Tab-separated table of N, CA and C in Angstrom:
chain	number	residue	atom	x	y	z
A	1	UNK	N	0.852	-1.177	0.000
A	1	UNK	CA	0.000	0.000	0.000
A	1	UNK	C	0.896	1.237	0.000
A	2	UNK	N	0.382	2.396	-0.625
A	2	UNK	CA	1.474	3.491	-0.621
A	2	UNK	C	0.619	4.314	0.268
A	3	UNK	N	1.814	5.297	0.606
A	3	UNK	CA	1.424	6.592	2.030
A	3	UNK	C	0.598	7.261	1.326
A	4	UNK	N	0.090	7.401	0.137
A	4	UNK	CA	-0.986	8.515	-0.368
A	4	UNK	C	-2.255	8.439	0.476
A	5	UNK	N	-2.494	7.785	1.342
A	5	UNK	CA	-3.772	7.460	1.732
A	5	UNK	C	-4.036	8.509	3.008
A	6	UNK	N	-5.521	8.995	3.289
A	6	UNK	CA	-5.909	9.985	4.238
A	6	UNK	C	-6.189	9.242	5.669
A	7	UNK	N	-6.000	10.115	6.631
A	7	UNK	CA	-6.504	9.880	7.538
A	7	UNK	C	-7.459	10.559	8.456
A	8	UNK	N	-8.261	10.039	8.874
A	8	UNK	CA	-9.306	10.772	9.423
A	8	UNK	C	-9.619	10.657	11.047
A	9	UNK	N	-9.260	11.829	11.754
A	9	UNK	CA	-9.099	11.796	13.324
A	9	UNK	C	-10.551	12.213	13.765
A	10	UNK	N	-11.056	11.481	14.136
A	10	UNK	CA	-12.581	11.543	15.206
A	10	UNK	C	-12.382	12.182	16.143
A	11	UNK	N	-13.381	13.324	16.576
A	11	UNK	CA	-13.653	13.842	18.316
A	11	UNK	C	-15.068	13.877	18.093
A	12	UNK	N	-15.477	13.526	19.084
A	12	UNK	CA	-17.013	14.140	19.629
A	12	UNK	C	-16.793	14.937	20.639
A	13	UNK	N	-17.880	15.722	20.840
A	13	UNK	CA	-18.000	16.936	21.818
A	13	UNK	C	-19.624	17.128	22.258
A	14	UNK	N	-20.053	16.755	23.916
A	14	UNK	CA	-21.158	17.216	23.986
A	14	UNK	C	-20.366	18.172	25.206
A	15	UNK	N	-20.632	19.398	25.911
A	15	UNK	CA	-20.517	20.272	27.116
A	15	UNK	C	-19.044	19.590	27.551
A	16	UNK	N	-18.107	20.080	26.430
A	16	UNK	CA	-16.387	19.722	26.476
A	16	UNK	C	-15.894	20.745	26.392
A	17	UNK	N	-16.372	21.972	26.173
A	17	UNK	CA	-15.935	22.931	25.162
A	17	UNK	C	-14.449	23.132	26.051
A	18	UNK	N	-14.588	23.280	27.053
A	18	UNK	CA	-12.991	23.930	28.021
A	18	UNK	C	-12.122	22.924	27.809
A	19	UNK	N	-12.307	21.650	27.413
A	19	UNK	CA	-11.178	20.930	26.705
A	19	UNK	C	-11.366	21.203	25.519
A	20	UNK	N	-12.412	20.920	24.536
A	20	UNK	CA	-12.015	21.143	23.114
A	20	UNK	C	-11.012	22.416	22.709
A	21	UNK	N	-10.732	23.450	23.350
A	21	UNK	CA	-10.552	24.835	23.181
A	21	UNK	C	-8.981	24.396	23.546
A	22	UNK	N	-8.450	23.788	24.311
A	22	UNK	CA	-6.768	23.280	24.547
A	22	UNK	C	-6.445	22.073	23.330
A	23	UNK	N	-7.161	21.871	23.074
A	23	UNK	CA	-6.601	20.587	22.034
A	23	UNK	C	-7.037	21.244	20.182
A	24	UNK	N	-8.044	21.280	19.890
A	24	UNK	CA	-8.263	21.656	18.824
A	24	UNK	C	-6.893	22.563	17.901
A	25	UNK	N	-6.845	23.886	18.074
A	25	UNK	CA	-5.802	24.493	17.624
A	25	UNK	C	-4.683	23.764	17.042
A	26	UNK	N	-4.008	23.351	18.155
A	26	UNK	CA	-2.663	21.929	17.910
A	26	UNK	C	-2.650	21.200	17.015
A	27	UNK	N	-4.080	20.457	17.037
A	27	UNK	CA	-4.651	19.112	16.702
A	27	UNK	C	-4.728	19.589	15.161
A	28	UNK	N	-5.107	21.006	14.697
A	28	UNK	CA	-5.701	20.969	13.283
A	28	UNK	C	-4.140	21.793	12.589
A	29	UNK	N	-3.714	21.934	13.687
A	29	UNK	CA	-1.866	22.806	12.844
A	29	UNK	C	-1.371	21.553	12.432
A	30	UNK	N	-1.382	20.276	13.535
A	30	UNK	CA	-1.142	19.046	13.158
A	30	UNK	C	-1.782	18.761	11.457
A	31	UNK	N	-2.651	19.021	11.770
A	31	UNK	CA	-3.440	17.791	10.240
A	31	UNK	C	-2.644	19.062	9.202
A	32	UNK	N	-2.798	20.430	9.140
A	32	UNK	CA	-2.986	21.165	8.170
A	32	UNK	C	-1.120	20.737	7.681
A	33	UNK	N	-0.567	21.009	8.475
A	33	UNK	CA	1.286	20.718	8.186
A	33	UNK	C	1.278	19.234	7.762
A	34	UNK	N	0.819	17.992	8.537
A	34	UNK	CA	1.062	16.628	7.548
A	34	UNK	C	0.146	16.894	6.173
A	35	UNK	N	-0.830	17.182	5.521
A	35	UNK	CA	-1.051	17.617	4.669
A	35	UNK	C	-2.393	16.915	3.841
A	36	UNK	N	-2.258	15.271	4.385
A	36	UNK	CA	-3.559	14.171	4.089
A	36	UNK	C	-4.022	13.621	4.957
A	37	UNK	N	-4.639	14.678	6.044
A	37	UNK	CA	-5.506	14.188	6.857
A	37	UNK	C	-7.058	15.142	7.028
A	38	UNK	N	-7.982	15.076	8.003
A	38	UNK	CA	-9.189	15.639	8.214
A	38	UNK	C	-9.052	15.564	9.614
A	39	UNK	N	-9.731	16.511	10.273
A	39	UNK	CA	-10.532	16.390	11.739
A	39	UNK	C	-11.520	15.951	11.718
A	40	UNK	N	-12.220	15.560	11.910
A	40	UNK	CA	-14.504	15.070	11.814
A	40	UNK	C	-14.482	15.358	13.520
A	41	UNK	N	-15.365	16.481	13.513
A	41	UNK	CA	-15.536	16.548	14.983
A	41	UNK	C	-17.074	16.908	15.021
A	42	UNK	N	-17.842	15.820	15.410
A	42	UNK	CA	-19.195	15.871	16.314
A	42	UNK	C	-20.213	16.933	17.406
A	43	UNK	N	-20.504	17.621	17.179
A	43	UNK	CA	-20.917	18.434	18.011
A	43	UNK	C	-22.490	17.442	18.603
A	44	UNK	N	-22.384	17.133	19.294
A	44	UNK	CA	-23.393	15.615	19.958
A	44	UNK	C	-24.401	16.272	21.051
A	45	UNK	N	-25.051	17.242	20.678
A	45	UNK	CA	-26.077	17.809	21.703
A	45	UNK	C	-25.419	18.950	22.538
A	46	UNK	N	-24.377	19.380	21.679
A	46	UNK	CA	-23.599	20.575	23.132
A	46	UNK	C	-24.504	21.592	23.433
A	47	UNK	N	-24.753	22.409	24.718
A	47	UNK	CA	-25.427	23.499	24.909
A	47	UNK	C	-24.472	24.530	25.420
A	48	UNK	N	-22.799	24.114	25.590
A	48	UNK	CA	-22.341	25.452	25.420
A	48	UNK	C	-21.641	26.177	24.657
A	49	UNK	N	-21.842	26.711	23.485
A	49	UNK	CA	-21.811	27.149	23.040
A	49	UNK	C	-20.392	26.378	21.296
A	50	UNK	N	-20.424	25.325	21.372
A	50	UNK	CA	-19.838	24.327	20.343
A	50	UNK	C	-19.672	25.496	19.099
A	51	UNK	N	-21.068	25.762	18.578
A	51	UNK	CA	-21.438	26.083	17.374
A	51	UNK	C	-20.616	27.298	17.039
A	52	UNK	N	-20.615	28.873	18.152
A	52	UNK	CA	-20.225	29.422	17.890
A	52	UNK	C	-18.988	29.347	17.923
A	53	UNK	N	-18.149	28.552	19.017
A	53	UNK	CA	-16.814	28.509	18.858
A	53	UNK	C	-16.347	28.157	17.478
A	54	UNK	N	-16.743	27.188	16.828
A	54	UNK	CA	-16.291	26.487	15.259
A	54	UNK	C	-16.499	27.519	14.556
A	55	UNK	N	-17.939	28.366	14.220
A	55	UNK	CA	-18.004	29.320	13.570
A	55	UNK	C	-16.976	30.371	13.158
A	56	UNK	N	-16.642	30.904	14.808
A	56	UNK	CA	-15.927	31.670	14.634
A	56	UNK	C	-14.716	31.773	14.706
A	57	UNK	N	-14.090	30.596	14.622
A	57	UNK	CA	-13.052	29.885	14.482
A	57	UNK	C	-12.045	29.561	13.086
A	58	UNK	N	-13.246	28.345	13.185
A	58	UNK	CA	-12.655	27.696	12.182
A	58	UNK	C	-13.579	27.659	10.483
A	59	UNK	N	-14.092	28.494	10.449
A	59	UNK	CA	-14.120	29.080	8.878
A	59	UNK	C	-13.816	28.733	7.968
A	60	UNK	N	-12.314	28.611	7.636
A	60	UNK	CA	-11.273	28.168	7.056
A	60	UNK	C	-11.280	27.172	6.703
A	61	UNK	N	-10.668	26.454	7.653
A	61	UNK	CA	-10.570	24.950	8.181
A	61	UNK	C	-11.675	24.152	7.553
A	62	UNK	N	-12.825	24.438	7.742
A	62	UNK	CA	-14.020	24.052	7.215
A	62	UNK	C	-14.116	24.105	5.743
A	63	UNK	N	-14.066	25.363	5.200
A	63	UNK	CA	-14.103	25.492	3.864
A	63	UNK	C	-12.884	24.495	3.181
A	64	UNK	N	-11.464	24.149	3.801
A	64	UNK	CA	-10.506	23.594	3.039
A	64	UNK	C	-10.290	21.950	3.343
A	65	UNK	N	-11.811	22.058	4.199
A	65	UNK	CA	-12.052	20.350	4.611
A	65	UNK	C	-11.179	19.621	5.285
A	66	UNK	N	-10.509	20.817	5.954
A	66	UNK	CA	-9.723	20.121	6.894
A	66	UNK	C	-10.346	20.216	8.211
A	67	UNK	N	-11.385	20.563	8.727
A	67	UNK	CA	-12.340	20.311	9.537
A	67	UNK	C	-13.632	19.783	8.959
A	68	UNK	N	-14.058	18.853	8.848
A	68	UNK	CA	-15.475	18.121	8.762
A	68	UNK	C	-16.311	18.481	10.188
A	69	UNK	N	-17.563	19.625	10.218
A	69	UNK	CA	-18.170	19.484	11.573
A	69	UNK	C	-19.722	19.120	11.084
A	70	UNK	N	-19.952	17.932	12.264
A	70	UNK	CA	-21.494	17.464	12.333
A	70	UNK	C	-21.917	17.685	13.383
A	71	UNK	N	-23.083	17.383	13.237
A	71	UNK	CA	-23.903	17.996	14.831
A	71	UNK	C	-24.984	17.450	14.547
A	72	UNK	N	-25.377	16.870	15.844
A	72	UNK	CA	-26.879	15.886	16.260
A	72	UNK	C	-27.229	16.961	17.178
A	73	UNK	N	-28.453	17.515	16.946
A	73	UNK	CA	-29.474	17.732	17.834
A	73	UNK	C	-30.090	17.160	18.638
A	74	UNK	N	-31.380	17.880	19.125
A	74	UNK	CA	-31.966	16.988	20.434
A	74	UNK	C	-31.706	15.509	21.018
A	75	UNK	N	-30.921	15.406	21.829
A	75	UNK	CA	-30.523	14.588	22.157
A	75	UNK	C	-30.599	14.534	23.383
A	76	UNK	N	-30.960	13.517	24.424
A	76	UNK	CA	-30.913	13.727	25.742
A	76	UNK	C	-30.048	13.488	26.908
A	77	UNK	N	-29.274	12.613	26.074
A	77	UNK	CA	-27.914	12.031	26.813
A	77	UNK	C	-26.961	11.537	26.223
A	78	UNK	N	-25.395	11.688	26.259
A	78	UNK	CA	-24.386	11.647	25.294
A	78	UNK	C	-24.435	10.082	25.387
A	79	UNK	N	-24.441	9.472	24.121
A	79	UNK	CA	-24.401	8.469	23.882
A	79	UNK	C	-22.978	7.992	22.999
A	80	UNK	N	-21.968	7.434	24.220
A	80	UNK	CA	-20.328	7.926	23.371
A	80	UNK	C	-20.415	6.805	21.914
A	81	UNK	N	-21.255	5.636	21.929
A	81	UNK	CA	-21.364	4.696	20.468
A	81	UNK	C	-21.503	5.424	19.041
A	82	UNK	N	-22.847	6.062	19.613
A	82	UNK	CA	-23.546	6.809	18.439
A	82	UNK	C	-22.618	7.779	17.846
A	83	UNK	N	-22.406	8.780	18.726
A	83	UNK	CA	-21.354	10.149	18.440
A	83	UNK	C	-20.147	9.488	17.751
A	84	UNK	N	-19.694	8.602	17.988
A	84	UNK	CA	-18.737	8.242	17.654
A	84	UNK	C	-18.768	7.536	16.196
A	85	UNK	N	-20.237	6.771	16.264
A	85	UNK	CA	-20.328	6.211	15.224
A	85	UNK	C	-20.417	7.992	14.183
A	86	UNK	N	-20.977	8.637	14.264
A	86	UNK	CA	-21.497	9.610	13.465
A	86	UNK	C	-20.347	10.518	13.145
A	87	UNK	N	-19.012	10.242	13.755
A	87	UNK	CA	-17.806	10.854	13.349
A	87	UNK	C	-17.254	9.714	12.702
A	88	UNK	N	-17.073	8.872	12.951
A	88	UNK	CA	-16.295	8.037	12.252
A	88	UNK	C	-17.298	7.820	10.418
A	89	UNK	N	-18.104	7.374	10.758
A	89	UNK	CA	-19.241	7.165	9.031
A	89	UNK	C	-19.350	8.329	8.530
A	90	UNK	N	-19.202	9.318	9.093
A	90	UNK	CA	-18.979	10.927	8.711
A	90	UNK	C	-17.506	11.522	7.563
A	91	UNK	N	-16.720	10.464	8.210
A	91	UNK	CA	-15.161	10.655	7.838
A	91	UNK	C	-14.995	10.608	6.059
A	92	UNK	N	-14.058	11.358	5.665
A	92	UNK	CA	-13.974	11.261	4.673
A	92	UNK	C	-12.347	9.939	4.223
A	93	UNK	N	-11.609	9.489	5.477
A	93	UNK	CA	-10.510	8.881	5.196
A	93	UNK	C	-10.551	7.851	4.875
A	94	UNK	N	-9.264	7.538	5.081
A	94	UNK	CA	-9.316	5.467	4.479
A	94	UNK	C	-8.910	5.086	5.805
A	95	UNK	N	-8.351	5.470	6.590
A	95	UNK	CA	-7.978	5.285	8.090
A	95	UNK	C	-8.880	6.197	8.748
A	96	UNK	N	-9.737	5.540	10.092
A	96	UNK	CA	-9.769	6.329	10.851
A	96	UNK	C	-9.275	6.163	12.409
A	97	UNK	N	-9.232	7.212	13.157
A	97	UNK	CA	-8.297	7.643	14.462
A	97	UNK	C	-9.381	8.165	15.654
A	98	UNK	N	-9.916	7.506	16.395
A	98	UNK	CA	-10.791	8.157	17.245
A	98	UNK	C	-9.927	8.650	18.306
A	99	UNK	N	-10.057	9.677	18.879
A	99	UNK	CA	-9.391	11.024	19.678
A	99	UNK	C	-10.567	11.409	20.860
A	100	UNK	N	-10.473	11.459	21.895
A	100	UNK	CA	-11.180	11.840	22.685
A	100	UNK	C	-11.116	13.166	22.706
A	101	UNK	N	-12.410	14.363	23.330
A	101	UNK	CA	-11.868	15.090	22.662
A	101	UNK	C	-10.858	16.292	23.629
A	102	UNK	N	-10.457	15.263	24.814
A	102	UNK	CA	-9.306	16.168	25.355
A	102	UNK	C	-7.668	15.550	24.649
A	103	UNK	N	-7.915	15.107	23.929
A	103	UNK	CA	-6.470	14.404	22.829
A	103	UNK	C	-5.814	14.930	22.136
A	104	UNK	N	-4.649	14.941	22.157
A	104	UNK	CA	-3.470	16.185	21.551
A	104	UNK	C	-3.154	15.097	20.198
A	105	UNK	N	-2.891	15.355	18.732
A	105	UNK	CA	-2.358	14.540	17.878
A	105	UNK	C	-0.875	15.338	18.291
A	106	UNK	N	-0.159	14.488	18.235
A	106	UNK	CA	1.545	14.674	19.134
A	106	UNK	C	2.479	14.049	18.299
A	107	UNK	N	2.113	14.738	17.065
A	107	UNK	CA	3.322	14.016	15.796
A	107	UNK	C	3.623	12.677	15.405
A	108	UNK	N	2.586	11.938	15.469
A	108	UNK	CA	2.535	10.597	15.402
A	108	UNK	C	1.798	10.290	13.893
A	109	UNK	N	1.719	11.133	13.229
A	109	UNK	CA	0.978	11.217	12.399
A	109	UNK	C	1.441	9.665	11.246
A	110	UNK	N	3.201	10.605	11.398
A	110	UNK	CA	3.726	9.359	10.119
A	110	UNK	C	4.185	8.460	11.028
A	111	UNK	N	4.031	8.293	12.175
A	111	UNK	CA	4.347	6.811	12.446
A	111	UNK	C	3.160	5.892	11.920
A	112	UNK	N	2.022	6.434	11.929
A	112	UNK	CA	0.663	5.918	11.913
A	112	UNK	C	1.064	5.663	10.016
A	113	UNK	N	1.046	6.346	9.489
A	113	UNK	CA	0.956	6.223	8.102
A	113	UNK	C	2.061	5.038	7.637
A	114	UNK	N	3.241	5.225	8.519
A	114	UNK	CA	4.414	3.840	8.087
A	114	UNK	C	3.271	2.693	8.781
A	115	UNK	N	2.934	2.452	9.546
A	115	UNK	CA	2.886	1.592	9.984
A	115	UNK	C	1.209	1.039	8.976
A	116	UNK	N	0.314	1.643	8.579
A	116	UNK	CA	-0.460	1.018	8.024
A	116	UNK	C	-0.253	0.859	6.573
A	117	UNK	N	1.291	1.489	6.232
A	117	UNK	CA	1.519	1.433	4.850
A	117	UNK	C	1.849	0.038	4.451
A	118	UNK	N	2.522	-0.604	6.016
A	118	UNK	CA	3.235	-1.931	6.009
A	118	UNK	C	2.151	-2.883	6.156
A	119	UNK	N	1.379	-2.429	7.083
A	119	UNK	CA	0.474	-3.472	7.303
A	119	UNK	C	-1.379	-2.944	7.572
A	120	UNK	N	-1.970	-2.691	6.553
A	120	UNK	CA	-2.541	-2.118	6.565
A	120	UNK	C	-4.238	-2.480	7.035
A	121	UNK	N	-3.797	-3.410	7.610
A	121	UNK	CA	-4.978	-4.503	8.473
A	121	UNK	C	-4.949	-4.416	9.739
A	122	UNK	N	-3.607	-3.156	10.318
A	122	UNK	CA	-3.437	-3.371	11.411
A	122	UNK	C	-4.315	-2.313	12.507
A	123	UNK	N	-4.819	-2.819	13.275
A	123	UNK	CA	-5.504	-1.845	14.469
A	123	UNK	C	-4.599	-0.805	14.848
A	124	UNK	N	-4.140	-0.304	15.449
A	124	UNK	CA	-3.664	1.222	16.195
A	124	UNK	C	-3.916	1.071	17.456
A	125	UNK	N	-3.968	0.725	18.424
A	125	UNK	CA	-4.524	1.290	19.771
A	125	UNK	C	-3.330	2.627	20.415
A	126	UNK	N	-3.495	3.620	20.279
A	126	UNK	CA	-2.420	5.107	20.235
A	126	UNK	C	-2.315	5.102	22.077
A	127	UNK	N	-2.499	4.254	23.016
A	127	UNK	CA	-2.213	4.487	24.162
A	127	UNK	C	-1.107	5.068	24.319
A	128	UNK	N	-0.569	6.657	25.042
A	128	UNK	CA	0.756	7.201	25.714
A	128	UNK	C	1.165	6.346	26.688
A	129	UNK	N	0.624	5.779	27.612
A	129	UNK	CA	1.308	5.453	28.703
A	129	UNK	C	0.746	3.718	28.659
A	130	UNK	N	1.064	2.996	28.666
A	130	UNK	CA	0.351	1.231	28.386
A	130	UNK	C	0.114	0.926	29.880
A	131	UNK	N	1.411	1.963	30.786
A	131	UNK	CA	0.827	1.255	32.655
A	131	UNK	C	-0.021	2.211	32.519
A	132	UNK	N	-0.719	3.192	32.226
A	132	UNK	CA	-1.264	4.052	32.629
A	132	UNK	C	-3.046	4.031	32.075
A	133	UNK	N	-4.026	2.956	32.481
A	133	UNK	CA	-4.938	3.412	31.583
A	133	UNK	C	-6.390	4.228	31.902
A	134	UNK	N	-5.720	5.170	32.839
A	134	UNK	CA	-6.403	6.397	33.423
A	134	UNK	C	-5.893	7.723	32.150
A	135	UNK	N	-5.260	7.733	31.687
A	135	UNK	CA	-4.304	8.879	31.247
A	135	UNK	C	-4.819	9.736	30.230
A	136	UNK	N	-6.220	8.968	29.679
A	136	UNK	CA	-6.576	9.620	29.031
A	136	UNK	C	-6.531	9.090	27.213
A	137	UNK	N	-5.681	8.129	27.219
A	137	UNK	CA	-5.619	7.804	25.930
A	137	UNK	C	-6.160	6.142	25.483
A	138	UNK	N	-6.746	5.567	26.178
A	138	UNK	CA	-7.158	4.579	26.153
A	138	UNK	C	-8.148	3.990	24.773
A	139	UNK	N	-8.854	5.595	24.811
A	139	UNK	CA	-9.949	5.300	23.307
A	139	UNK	C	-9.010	5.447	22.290
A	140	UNK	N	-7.924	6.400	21.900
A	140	UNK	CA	-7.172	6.272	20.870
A	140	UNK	C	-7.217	4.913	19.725
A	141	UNK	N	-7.963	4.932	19.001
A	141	UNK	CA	-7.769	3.518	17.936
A	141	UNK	C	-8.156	3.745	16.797
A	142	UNK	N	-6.995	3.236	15.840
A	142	UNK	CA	-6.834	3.693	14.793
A	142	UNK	C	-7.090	2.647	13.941
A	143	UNK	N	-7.857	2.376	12.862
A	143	UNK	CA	-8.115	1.528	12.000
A	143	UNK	C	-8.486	1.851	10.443
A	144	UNK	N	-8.519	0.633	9.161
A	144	UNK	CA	-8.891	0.504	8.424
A	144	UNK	C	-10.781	1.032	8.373
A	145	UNK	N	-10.733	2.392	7.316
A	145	UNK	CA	-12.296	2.054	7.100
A	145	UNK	C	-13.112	1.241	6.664
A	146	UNK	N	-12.684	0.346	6.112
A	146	UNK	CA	-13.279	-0.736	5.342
A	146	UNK	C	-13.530	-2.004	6.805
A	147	UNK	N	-12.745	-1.896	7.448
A	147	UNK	CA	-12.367	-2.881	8.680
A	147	UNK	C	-14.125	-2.118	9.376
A	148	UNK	N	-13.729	-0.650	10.021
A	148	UNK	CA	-14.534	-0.606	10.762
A	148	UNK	C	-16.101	-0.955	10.015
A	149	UNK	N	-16.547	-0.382	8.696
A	149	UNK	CA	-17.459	-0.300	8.441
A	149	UNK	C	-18.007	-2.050	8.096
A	150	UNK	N	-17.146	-2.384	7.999
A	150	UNK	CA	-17.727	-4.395	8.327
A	150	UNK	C	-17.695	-4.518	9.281
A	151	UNK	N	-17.195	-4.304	10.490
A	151	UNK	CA	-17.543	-4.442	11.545
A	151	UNK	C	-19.253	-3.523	12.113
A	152	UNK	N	-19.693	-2.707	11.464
A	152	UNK	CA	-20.882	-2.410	11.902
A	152	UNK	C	-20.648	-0.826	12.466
A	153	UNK	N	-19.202	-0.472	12.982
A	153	UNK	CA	-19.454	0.418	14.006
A	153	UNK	C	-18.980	-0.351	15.332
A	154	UNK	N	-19.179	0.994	16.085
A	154	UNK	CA	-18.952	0.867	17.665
A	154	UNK	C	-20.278	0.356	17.815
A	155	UNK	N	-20.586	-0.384	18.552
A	155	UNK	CA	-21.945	-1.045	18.974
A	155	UNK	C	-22.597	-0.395	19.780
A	156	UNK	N	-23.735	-0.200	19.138
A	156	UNK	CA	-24.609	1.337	19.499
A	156	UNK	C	-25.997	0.258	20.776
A	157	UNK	N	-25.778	-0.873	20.804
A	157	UNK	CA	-26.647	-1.129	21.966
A	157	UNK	C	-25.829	-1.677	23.165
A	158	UNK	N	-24.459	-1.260	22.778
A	158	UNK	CA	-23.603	-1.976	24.169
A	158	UNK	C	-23.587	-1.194	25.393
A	159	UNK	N	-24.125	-1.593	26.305
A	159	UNK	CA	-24.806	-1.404	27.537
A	159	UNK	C	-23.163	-1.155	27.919
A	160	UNK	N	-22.968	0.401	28.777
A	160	UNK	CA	-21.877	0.530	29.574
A	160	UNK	C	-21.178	1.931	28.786
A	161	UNK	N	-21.068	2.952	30.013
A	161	UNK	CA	-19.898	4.094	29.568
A	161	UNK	C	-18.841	4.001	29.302
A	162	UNK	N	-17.693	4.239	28.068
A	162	UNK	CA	-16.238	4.083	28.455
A	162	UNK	C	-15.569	2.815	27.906
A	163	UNK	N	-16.654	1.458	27.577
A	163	UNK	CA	-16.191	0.395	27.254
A	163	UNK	C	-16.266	-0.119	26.221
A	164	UNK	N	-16.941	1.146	25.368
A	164	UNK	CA	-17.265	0.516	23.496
A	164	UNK	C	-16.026	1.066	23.154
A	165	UNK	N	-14.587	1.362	23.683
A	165	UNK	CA	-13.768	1.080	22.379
A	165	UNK	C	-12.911	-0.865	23.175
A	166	UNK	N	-13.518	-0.869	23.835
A	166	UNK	CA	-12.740	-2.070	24.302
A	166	UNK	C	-13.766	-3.109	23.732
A	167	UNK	N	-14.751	-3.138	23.677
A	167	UNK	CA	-15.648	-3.822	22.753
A	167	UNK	C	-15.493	-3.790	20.949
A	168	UNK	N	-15.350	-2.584	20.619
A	168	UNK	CA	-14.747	-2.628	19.665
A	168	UNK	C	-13.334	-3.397	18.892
């Protein structure tokens, strides 16, 4: 397989915004400098104020599709399967990268790209710390779209917070 291929980094966001606002910036200097990637970031029922931040933000970004933003309405409770599913089937890549959305992309970009260039069947799990699986990076997982979309998705009736990427 050759490195021409995109990648596509997932966040959802319902009432995150004080993390989205530390990571975003980074995260999209990241994609815009490697050069074949996307953000897809979810706006999943936020009520504070998601919309205008992107608006008035990221403009740009949007127009040069290096931000993909969706947004589910009425919703009554963050449902991390769904959101997730709706960023990831949203994606425009051949890889995708789910990112929580307090997750820094931290130059790993082309390790990710060597490594599915070699083997391109291979899962990702992007954990920082492997003793650590409080740390925050646990959902990090990176896969084939073709993989996830036979697989169905994150399983949108799996009973439990926190544990559909380990089900996955």
């Amino acid at each position: 397989m050759n490195n021409n291929f995109k990648i596509s980094f997932c966040q959802t966001c319902k009432n995150r915004l004080f993390q989205l606002e530390k990571t975003i910036f980074k995260n999209l200097e990241s994609i815009k400098k490697e050069g074949n990637s996307e953000l897809v970031l979810v706006n999943y029922g936020d009520t504070e104020g998601l919309d205008t931040f992107v608006e008035e933000n990221f403009s740009s970004e949007i127009k040069d599709k290096k931000l993909i933003y969706l947004k589910k309405d009425s919703v009554n409770f963050f449902e991390m399967a769904k959101a997730k599913n709706l960023a990831h089937f949203g994606a425009g890549g051949d890889f995708l990268f789910n990112l929580d959305v307090d997750n820094f992309i931290n130059n790993e970009i082309d390790s990710y790209r060597n490594i599915w260039s070699k083997y391109p069947d291979s899962i990702i799990h992007g954990m920082t710390n492997s003793n650590n699986f409080n740390d925050g990076s646990y959902g990090r997982i990176g896969i084939k779209k073709e993989i996830f979309n036979n697989l169905g998705g994150y399983d949108e009736d799996f009973i439990g917070i926190y544990y559909e990427d380990t089900d996955l």
